[in-house]
Structures are given as C-alpha cells and as structure tokens.
Coordinates of N, CA and C and ligand atoms in Angstrom, one line a residue:
M15 N 6.6 -19.3 38.6 CA 6.4 -19.1 37.2 C 5.2 -20.0 36.7
T16 N 4.3 -19.4 35.9 CA 3.3 -20.2 35.3 C 3.6 -20.5 33.8
I17 N 3.5 -21.8 33.5 CA 3.7 -22.1 32.1 C 2.4 -22.6 31.5
T18 N 2.0 -22.0 30.4 CA 0.8 -22.5 29.7 C 1.3 -23.1 28.3
T19 N 0.9 -24.3 28.0 CA 1.3 -24.8 26.7 C 0.1 -24.9 25.8
V20 N 0.4 -24.7 24.5 CA -0.7 -24.7 23.5 C -0.2 -25.6 22.4
R21 N -1.0 -26.5 21.9 CA -0.6 -27.5 20.9 C -1.1 -27.0 19.5
Q22 N -0.2 -27.0 18.5 CA -0.6 -26.8 17.2 C -1.1 -28.1 16.6
P23 N -2.4 -28.2 16.3 CA -3.0 -29.5 16.0 C -2.5 -30.1 14.6
A24 N -2.0 -29.2 13.7 CA -1.5 -29.7 12.4 C -0.4 -28.8 12.0
P25 N 0.6 -29.4 11.2 CA 1.8 -28.6 10.9 C 1.5 -27.6 9.7
L26 N 0.8 -26.6 10.0 CA 0.3 -25.7 8.9 C 1.3 -24.5 8.7
G27 N 2.4 -24.4 9.4 CA 3.4 -23.4 9.2 C 3.6 -22.6 10.5
L28 N 4.8 -21.9 10.5 CA 5.2 -21.2 11.7 C 4.2 -20.1 12.1
G29 N 3.6 -19.4 11.1 CA 2.6 -18.4 11.4 C 1.4 -19.0 12.1
H30 N 1.0 -20.1 11.6 CA -0.1 -20.8 12.2 C 0.2 -21.2 13.7
A31 N 1.4 -21.7 13.9 CA 1.8 -22.1 15.3 C 1.7 -20.9 16.2
V32 N 2.2 -19.7 15.7 CA 2.1 -18.5 16.6 C 0.7 -18.1 16.8
W33 N -0.1 -18.2 15.7 CA -1.6 -17.9 15.8 C -2.3 -18.7 16.9
C34 N -1.9 -20.0 17.0 CA -2.5 -20.9 18.0 C -2.3 -20.3 19.4
A35 N -1.3 -19.5 19.6 CA -1.0 -19.0 21.0 C -1.7 -17.6 21.2
K36 N -2.5 -17.2 20.2 CA -3.1 -15.9 20.3 C -4.0 -15.7 21.6
P37 N -4.8 -16.6 22.0 CA -5.6 -16.4 23.2 C -4.7 -16.3 24.4
V38 N -3.6 -16.8 24.4 CA -2.7 -16.7 25.6 C -1.9 -15.4 25.6
V39 N -1.5 -15.0 24.4 CA -0.7 -13.8 24.2 C -1.6 -12.5 24.5
G40 N -2.8 -12.5 23.9 CA -3.6 -11.3 24.1 C -3.1 -10.2 23.3
D41 N -3.4 -8.9 23.7 CA -3.1 -7.8 22.9 C -1.8 -7.1 23.4
E42 N -0.7 -7.8 23.5 CA 0.5 -7.3 24.0 C 1.7 -7.7 23.1
P43 N 2.8 -6.9 23.1 CA 4.0 -7.4 22.4 C 4.4 -8.7 23.0
F44 N 5.0 -9.5 22.2 CA 5.4 -10.9 22.7 C 6.6 -11.4 21.9
A45 N 7.3 -12.3 22.6 CA 8.6 -12.9 22.0 C 8.3 -14.2 21.4
V46 N 9.0 -14.6 20.3 CA 8.9 -15.9 19.7 C 10.4 -16.4 19.7
L47 N 10.6 -17.6 20.2 CA 11.9 -18.2 20.2 C 11.8 -19.6 19.5
L48 N 12.5 -19.7 18.4 CA 12.5 -21.0 17.7 C 13.7 -21.9 18.3
P49 N 13.4 -23.0 19.0 CA 14.4 -23.7 19.7 C 15.4 -24.4 18.8
D50 N 15.2 -24.5 17.5 CA 16.2 -25.1 16.7 C 17.4 -24.1 16.4
D51 N 17.2 -22.9 16.7 CA 18.3 -21.9 16.7 C 18.7 -21.7 18.1
L52 N 19.9 -22.2 18.4 CA 20.5 -22.0 19.7 C 21.5 -20.9 19.6
I53 N 21.4 -19.9 20.5 CA 22.3 -18.7 20.4 C 23.0 -18.6 21.8
M54 N 24.3 -18.7 21.7 CA 25.1 -18.5 23.0 C 25.7 -17.0 22.9
G55 N 25.3 -16.3 23.9 CA 25.7 -14.9 24.0 C 25.7 -14.4 25.4
Q56 N 26.4 -13.3 25.6 CA 26.5 -12.7 27.0 C 26.3 -11.2 26.9
P57 N 25.2 -10.6 27.2 CA 23.9 -11.2 27.7 C 23.3 -12.0 26.6
G58 N 22.3 -12.8 26.9 CA 21.5 -13.6 26.0 C 20.9 -12.8 24.9
C59 N 20.7 -13.4 23.7 CA 20.1 -12.7 22.6 C 18.8 -12.0 22.9
L60 N 17.9 -12.6 23.6 CA 16.6 -12.0 23.8 C 16.8 -10.8 24.7
K61 N 17.7 -10.9 25.7 CA 17.9 -9.7 26.5 C 18.4 -8.5 25.7
Q62 N 19.3 -8.8 24.8 CA 19.8 -7.8 23.9 C 18.7 -7.2 23.1
M63 N 17.8 -8.1 22.7 CA 16.6 -7.6 21.9 C 15.6 -6.7 22.7
V64 N 15.4 -7.2 23.9 CA 14.5 -6.4 24.7 C 15.0 -5.0 24.9
E65 N 16.4 -4.9 25.1 CA 17.0 -3.5 25.3 C 16.8 -2.7 24.0
Q66 N 17.0 -3.3 22.9 CA 16.8 -2.6 21.6 C 15.3 -2.3 21.4
W67 N 14.4 -3.2 21.7 CA 13.0 -3.0 21.5 C 12.5 -1.8 22.4
N68 N 13.1 -1.7 23.6 CA 12.7 -0.5 24.4 C 13.0 0.8 23.7
R69 N 13.9 0.8 22.8 CA 14.2 2.0 22.0 C 13.4 2.2 20.8
T70 N 13.2 1.0 20.0 CA 12.5 1.1 18.7 C 11.0 0.7 18.7
G71 N 10.6 -0.2 19.6 CA 9.3 -0.8 19.5 C 9.0 -1.5 18.2
G72 N 7.8 -1.7 17.9 CA 7.4 -2.3 16.6 C 7.8 -3.8 16.6
H73 N 8.0 -4.3 15.3 CA 8.6 -5.6 15.2 C 10.1 -5.6 15.2
L74 N 10.7 -6.5 16.0 CA 12.1 -6.6 16.0 C 12.5 -8.1 15.8
V75 N 13.5 -8.3 14.9 CA 13.9 -9.7 14.7 C 15.4 -9.7 14.8
A76 N 16.0 -10.9 15.2 CA 17.4 -11.1 15.3 C 17.9 -11.4 13.9
V77 N 19.0 -10.9 13.5 CA 19.5 -11.1 12.1 C 21.0 -11.4 12.1
E78 N 21.4 -12.1 11.1 CA 22.8 -12.2 10.8 C 23.0 -12.4 9.2
N79 N 24.1 -12.0 8.7 CA 24.4 -12.2 7.3 C 24.7 -13.7 7.0
V80 N 24.1 -14.2 5.9 CA 24.5 -15.5 5.5 C 25.0 -15.5 4.0
P81 N 25.7 -16.5 3.6 CA 26.2 -16.5 2.2 C 25.0 -16.5 1.3
L82 N 25.1 -15.8 0.1 CA 24.0 -15.7 -0.8 C 23.4 -17.0 -1.2
S83 N 24.2 -18.1 -1.2 CA 23.8 -19.4 -1.6 C 22.8 -20.0 -0.6
Q84 N 22.7 -19.4 0.6 CA 21.9 -19.9 1.7 C 20.6 -19.1 2.0
V85 N 20.4 -18.0 1.2 CA 19.2 -17.2 1.5 C 17.9 -17.9 1.4
N86 N 17.9 -19.0 0.6 CA 16.7 -19.7 0.4 C 16.3 -20.6 1.6
R87 N 17.1 -20.5 2.7 CA 16.7 -21.2 3.9 C 16.1 -20.3 5.0
Y88 N 16.0 -19.0 4.7 CA 15.6 -18.1 5.8 C 14.6 -17.0 5.3
G89 N 14.1 -16.3 6.3 CA 13.4 -15.0 6.0 C 14.5 -14.0 5.8
I90 N 14.3 -13.2 4.8 CA 15.4 -12.2 4.4 C 14.8 -10.8 4.4
L91 N 15.6 -9.9 5.0 CA 15.1 -8.5 5.1 C 15.4 -7.7 3.9
D92 N 14.5 -6.8 3.6 CA 14.7 -5.8 2.6 C 15.0 -4.5 3.3
V93 N 16.3 -4.2 3.3 CA 16.8 -3.2 4.2 C 16.8 -1.7 3.7
I94 N 16.3 -0.8 4.5 CA 16.3 0.6 4.1 C 17.6 1.3 4.5
E95 N 18.0 1.1 5.8 CA 19.3 1.7 6.3 C 19.8 0.9 7.5
E96 N 21.1 0.9 7.6 CA 21.7 0.3 8.8 C 22.4 1.3 9.6
K97 N 22.2 1.3 10.9 CA 22.9 2.1 11.9 C 23.5 1.3 13.0
G98 N 24.8 1.1 13.1 CA 25.4 0.3 14.1 C 24.8 -1.1 13.9
Q99 N 24.3 -1.7 15.0 CA 23.8 -3.1 15.0 C 22.4 -3.2 14.4
V100 N 21.8 -2.1 14.1 CA 20.3 -2.1 13.8 C 20.1 -1.8 12.3
A101 N 19.3 -2.7 11.7 CA 18.9 -2.5 10.3 C 17.4 -2.2 10.3
R102 N 17.0 -1.1 9.6 CA 15.6 -0.8 9.5 C 15.2 -1.4 8.1
A103 N 14.0 -2.0 8.1 CA 13.6 -2.7 6.9 C 12.2 -2.3 6.4
R104 N 12.1 -2.4 5.1 CA 10.8 -2.0 4.5 C 10.0 -3.3 4.1
G105 N 10.7 -4.4 4.1 CA 10.1 -5.7 3.8 C 10.8 -6.9 4.3
M106 N 10.2 -8.0 4.1 CA 10.8 -9.3 4.5 C 10.2 -10.4 3.6
V107 N 11.1 -11.3 3.1 CA 10.7 -12.3 2.2 C 11.0 -13.7 2.7
E108 N 10.1 -14.6 2.6 CA 10.4 -16.0 3.1 C 11.1 -16.8 2.1
K109 N 12.3 -17.3 2.4 CA 13.1 -18.2 1.6 C 13.2 -17.9 0.1
P110 N 13.7 -16.7 -0.2 CA 13.8 -16.3 -1.6 C 14.9 -17.1 -2.3
S111 N 14.9 -17.2 -3.6 CA 16.0 -17.7 -4.4 C 17.1 -16.6 -4.4
P112 N 18.4 -17.0 -4.5 CA 19.4 -16.0 -4.5 C 19.2 -14.9 -5.4
D113 N 18.7 -15.1 -6.6 CA 18.5 -14.0 -7.6 C 17.4 -13.1 -7.2
Q114 N 16.5 -13.5 -6.3 CA 15.4 -12.7 -5.9 C 15.5 -12.0 -4.5
A115 N 16.6 -12.4 -3.8 CA 16.8 -12.0 -2.4 C 17.1 -10.5 -2.4
P116 N 16.3 -9.7 -1.5 CA 16.6 -8.3 -1.4 C 17.9 -8.0 -0.6
S117 N 18.5 -8.9 0.1 CA 19.7 -8.8 0.8 C 20.2 -10.2 1.2
T118 N 21.3 -10.2 2.0 CA 21.7 -11.5 2.6 C 21.5 -11.5 4.1
L119 N 20.7 -10.5 4.6 CA 20.5 -10.3 6.1 C 19.3 -11.3 6.4
S120 N 19.7 -12.3 7.2 CA 18.7 -13.4 7.4 C 18.1 -13.3 8.8
V121 N 16.9 -13.7 9.0 CA 16.2 -13.8 10.3 C 16.6 -15.0 11.0
I122 N 17.1 -14.9 12.2 CA 17.4 -16.0 13.1 C 16.2 -16.1 14.1
G123 N 16.0 -17.3 14.6 CA 14.7 -17.6 15.3 C 14.5 -16.9 16.6
R124 N 14.6 -15.6 16.7 CA 14.2 -14.8 17.8 C 13.4 -13.6 17.3
Y125 N 12.2 -13.3 17.8 CA 11.4 -12.2 17.4 C 10.8 -11.6 18.6
I126 N 10.6 -10.2 18.5 CA 9.7 -9.5 19.4 C 8.7 -8.9 18.5
L127 N 7.4 -9.2 18.7 CA 6.4 -8.8 17.7 C 5.3 -8.0 18.3
D128 N 4.8 -7.1 17.5 CA 3.6 -6.4 17.9 C 2.4 -7.3 17.6
P129 N 1.4 -7.3 18.5 CA 0.2 -8.2 18.3 C -0.6 -7.9 17.0
V130 N -0.2 -6.9 16.3 CA -0.9 -6.6 15.0 C -0.7 -7.7 14.0
V131 N 0.3 -8.6 14.2 CA 0.5 -9.7 13.3 C -0.7 -10.7 13.3
F132 N -1.4 -10.7 14.4 CA -2.6 -11.6 14.5 C -3.7 -11.2 13.5
D133 N -3.7 -9.9 13.2 CA -4.7 -9.4 12.2 C -4.5 -10.1 10.9
Y134 N -3.2 -10.3 10.5 CA -2.9 -11.0 9.2 C -3.1 -12.5 9.4
L135 N -2.6 -13.0 10.5 CA -2.7 -14.5 10.7 C -4.1 -15.0 10.8
D136 N -5.0 -14.2 11.3 CA -6.4 -14.5 11.4 C -7.0 -15.0 10.0
R137 N -6.4 -14.5 9.0 CA -6.9 -14.8 7.6 C -6.4 -16.1 7.1
K138 N -5.5 -16.7 7.8 CA -5.0 -18.1 7.4 C -4.5 -18.2 6.0
Q139 N -3.9 -17.1 5.5 CA -3.5 -17.1 4.1 C -2.2 -17.9 4.0
K140 N -2.1 -18.8 3.0 CA -0.9 -19.6 2.8 C 0.1 -18.8 2.0
G141 N 1.4 -19.1 2.3 CA 2.5 -18.4 1.6 C 3.5 -19.5 1.1
Q142 N 4.8 -19.1 1.1 CA 5.8 -20.0 0.6 C 5.7 -21.4 1.1
G143 N 5.8 -22.4 0.2 CA 5.7 -23.8 0.6 C 4.3 -24.2 1.0
G144 N 3.3 -23.4 0.7 CA 1.9 -23.8 1.1 C 1.6 -23.6 2.6
E145 N 2.6 -23.0 3.3 CA 2.4 -22.8 4.8 C 2.0 -21.4 5.1
I146 N 1.3 -21.3 6.3 CA 1.0 -20.0 6.8 C 2.2 -19.4 7.5
Q147 N 2.8 -18.4 6.8 CA 4.2 -17.9 7.2 C 4.1 -16.7 8.2
L148 N 4.9 -16.8 9.2 CA 5.1 -15.7 10.1 C 5.7 -14.5 9.4
T149 N 6.6 -14.8 8.5 CA 7.3 -13.8 7.7 C 6.3 -12.9 7.0
D150 N 5.3 -13.5 6.4 CA 4.3 -12.8 5.6 C 3.4 -11.9 6.6
A151 N 3.2 -12.4 7.8 CA 2.4 -11.6 8.7 C 3.2 -10.3 9.2
I152 N 4.5 -10.5 9.3 CA 5.4 -9.4 9.7 C 5.4 -8.4 8.6
A153 N 5.7 -8.9 7.3 CA 5.8 -8.1 6.2 C 4.6 -7.2 5.9
A154 N 3.4 -7.9 6.1 CA 2.1 -7.2 5.9 C 1.8 -6.1 6.8
T155 N 2.5 -6.1 8.0 CA 2.1 -5.1 9.0 C 3.3 -4.1 9.3
I156 N 4.3 -4.1 8.5 CA 5.4 -3.2 8.7 C 5.0 -1.7 8.6
E157 N 4.0 -1.4 7.7 CA 3.6 0.0 7.6 C 3.0 0.5 8.9
Q158 N 2.3 -0.5 9.6 CA 1.7 0.0 10.8 C 2.6 0.2 12.0
V159 N 3.6 -0.7 12.1 CA 4.4 -0.6 13.3 C 6.0 -0.6 13.1
G160 N 6.4 -0.8 11.8 CA 7.8 -0.7 11.6 C 8.5 -2.1 11.8
L161 N 9.7 -2.3 11.2 CA 10.4 -3.5 11.4 C 11.9 -3.2 11.5
S162 N 12.6 -3.7 12.5 CA 14.0 -3.6 12.7 C 14.6 -4.9 12.8
G163 N 15.9 -5.0 12.4 CA 16.7 -6.3 12.6 C 17.8 -5.9 13.5
L164 N 18.1 -6.8 14.5 CA 19.2 -6.5 15.4 C 20.3 -7.5 15.1
R165 N 21.5 -7.0 14.7 CA 22.7 -7.9 14.6 C 23.1 -8.2 16.1
F166 N 22.7 -9.3 16.6 CA 23.0 -9.6 18.0 C 24.5 -10.0 18.1
V167 N 25.0 -9.9 19.4 CA 26.3 -10.4 19.7 C 26.2 -11.8 20.2
G168 N 26.9 -12.7 19.6 CA 26.8 -14.1 20.1 C 27.0 -15.1 19.0
T169 N 27.0 -16.4 19.3 CA 27.2 -17.4 18.3 C 25.9 -18.2 18.1
R170 N 25.5 -18.4 16.9 CA 24.2 -19.0 16.6 C 24.5 -20.4 16.0
Y171 N 23.8 -21.4 16.5 CA 24.0 -22.8 16.0 C 22.6 -23.2 15.4
D172 N 22.7 -23.7 14.1 CA 21.5 -24.1 13.5 C 21.3 -25.6 13.8
C173 N 20.5 -25.9 14.9 CA 20.3 -27.2 15.3 C 19.3 -28.0 14.5
G174 N 18.8 -27.3 13.4 CA 17.9 -28.0 12.5 C 18.6 -28.9 11.5
N175 N 20.0 -28.9 11.5 CA 20.7 -29.9 10.8 C 21.6 -30.6 11.7
K176 N 22.0 -31.8 11.3 CA 22.7 -32.7 12.3 C 24.0 -32.2 12.7
A177 N 24.8 -31.6 11.7 CA 26.1 -31.1 12.0 C 26.0 -29.9 13.0
G178 N 25.1 -29.1 12.7 CA 24.9 -27.9 13.6 C 24.5 -28.3 15.0
Y179 N 23.7 -29.3 15.1 CA 23.2 -29.8 16.4 C 24.4 -30.4 17.2
V180 N 25.3 -31.2 16.5 CA 26.4 -31.8 17.2 C 27.4 -30.7 17.6
T181 N 27.6 -29.7 16.7 CA 28.6 -28.6 17.0 C 28.1 -27.9 18.2
A182 N 26.8 -27.6 18.3 CA 26.3 -26.9 19.5 C 26.5 -27.7 20.8
I183 N 26.3 -29.0 20.8 CA 26.5 -29.8 22.0 C 28.0 -29.8 22.4
V184 N 28.9 -29.9 21.4 CA 30.4 -29.9 21.7 C 30.8 -28.6 22.3
D185 N 30.4 -27.5 21.6 CA 30.8 -26.2 22.1 C 30.2 -25.9 23.5
A186 N 29.0 -26.3 23.8 CA 28.4 -26.1 25.1 C 29.1 -27.0 26.1
A187 N 29.5 -28.2 25.8 CA 30.2 -29.1 26.7 C 31.6 -28.6 27.0
L188 N 32.2 -27.9 26.0 CA 33.6 -27.4 26.2 C 33.7 -26.2 27.2
V189 N 32.5 -25.6 27.4 CA 32.5 -24.5 28.4 C 31.8 -24.8 29.7
H190 N 31.3 -26.0 29.8 CA 30.6 -26.4 31.0 C 31.6 -27.1 32.0
P191 N 31.6 -26.6 33.3 CA 32.6 -27.1 34.2 C 32.5 -28.6 34.4
E192 N 31.3 -29.2 34.3 CA 31.2 -30.6 34.5 C 31.8 -31.5 33.4
T193 N 31.9 -30.9 32.2 CA 32.2 -31.7 31.1 C 33.5 -31.3 30.3
A194 N 33.9 -30.0 30.6 CA 35.0 -29.4 29.7 C 36.3 -30.3 29.8
A195 N 36.8 -30.6 31.0 CA 38.1 -31.3 31.1 C 38.1 -32.6 30.3
A196 N 37.0 -33.4 30.6 CA 36.9 -34.7 30.0 C 36.8 -34.6 28.5
L197 N 36.1 -33.6 28.0 CA 35.9 -33.5 26.6 C 37.2 -33.1 25.9
Y198 N 37.9 -32.1 26.5 CA 39.2 -31.7 25.9 C 40.1 -32.9 25.8
A199 N 40.2 -33.7 26.9 CA 41.0 -34.9 26.9 C 40.7 -35.8 25.8
H200 N 39.4 -36.0 25.6 CA 38.9 -36.9 24.5 C 39.3 -36.3 23.2
L201 N 39.1 -35.0 23.0 CA 39.4 -34.4 21.7 C 40.9 -34.5 21.4
E202 N 41.7 -34.3 22.4 CA 43.2 -34.4 22.2 C 43.5 -35.8 21.8
A203 N 42.9 -36.8 22.5 CA 43.2 -38.2 22.1 C 42.8 -38.5 20.7
L204 N 41.7 -37.9 20.3 CA 41.2 -38.1 18.9 C 42.2 -37.5 17.9
M205 N 42.6 -36.3 18.2 CA 43.5 -35.6 17.3 C 44.8 -36.4 17.2
G206 N 45.3 -36.9 18.4 CA 46.5 -37.7 18.4 C 46.4 -38.9 17.5
R207 N 45.2 -39.5 17.6 CA 45.0 -40.8 16.8 C 45.0 -40.4 15.3
R208 N 44.4 -39.2 15.0 CA 44.4 -38.8 13.6 C 45.8 -38.6 13.0
V209 N 46.7 -37.9 13.8 CA 48.0 -37.6 13.4 C 48.8 -38.9 13.2
A210 N 48.6 -39.8 14.2 CA 49.4 -41.1 14.1 C 48.9 -41.9 13.0
Ligands
G1P6 C1 11.8 -20.2 10.1 C2 11.3 -18.9 9.5 C3 12.4 -18.2 8.7 C4 13.6 -18.0 9.7 C5 14.1 -19.3 10.2 C6 15.1 -19.1 11.3 O1 12.1 -21.1 9.0 O2 10.2 -19.2 8.7 O3 11.9 -17.0 8.3 O4 14.6 -17.3 9.0 O5 13.0 -20.0 10.9 O6 15.7 -20.3 11.7 P1 12.3 -22.7 9.3 O7 13.7 -22.9 9.9 O8 11.3 -23.1 10.2 O9 12.3 -23.3 7.9

C-alpha cells in the first residue's frame, strides 16, 4: 500500500483541508473519513457506502437522525424523499440553528464525493464560522451530480467530545479478546462499590 500525506498549512476549514488533497485525488470519486467520528459496524460503514454508491453515484454521505437541539453541531440534509435506508436531498446546510434546520438528518464524518466539489473549493469561499466548508461545496454541486444520504447500520461515537471518546474506548475494549474479560471484571467491581 502506498500512503501519501498532505498537510493543511492553516486551519481554514474542512473544505480547505479536502482541497489541499486535490492534487493527490485527481479527477476521480473519492472518500473522506473524519477520524473523530468512529463507527463500529459489520460490514464497516464505508463498505456499506461503496455498495450504495455503486447504485446511486454522485455525492453520498453517511447520515443519522439527531435531536433537534443538536442540529447546530452538524451538516443537515434538506430531504426530498426517503426510500429504505437512502434519503435523496436537494440541499445541505452547515450547523443551522434548530429553527432554521431543514430536517434532523445529520451528516456523520463519512463521504464519497464526486470531484466536482473541487470546482467550488477552488474559489476558497468562506461559509459558516468563517471557514471554507465542505458542506457548501457539496450543496453547490448537487444539481450537477445529486446527493444521497445513507442511514448506515452501526454505532457511531462522537470522539470530538471527551465523554464520546471514553465511551468508544470502553465499548471497543469490551469486545476485544485481549481486554474484554479484565474490563468486565473491573466494571463489575466498580458497580459493586457503587451499590455498597
Ligand atoms: C464536520 C462537518 C459537518 C459534519 C460533522 C460530522 O463538522 O463540517 O458537516 O456533520 O463534521 O462529524 P465538525 O465536526 O468538524 O465541526
């Protein structure tokens, strides 16, 4: 396997970070994985997405519903119709306030994107929070290639906050053969201490 790394020289936004990889990606569909979203699923979320993308093409994002009070933390889809696990969207908004949100269907950090997003990102236009947003590049190119959201099967951990990060580690350790028995014993001891 060959790994090429590209450094984003300044924190100008997720869209800018993706744009920095443009020379490596070239003119092909590509995947974006945000590592602070950990997804445990069988098969893995990206594999589920590749299978769906083979049917729909265009832009495909992983989605799940969030409480209305949390829509301001995510990219939110403006949905046209839902069929099974797939939502077809006419728009996407970055971190809207609850009263402005077109739905509660939020984007989780897995994307398969058409390279047409680079046409928008080339302009370096700032969006929400003064950052160059990947969401805006996707929204601006929906008419050209379409946008679908896949309700993936699996559990997603938001490792961008401390509680989510710890929860992910505990759940991963509870299913790992090297750590499961010791961690269960520790948790049982903790629970016993709490009851006593
Ligand atoms: C980014 C994206 C957002 C997406 C989220 C998923 O936001 O900009 O659209 O919903 O990842 O985790 P960030 O978490 O970087 O603020």
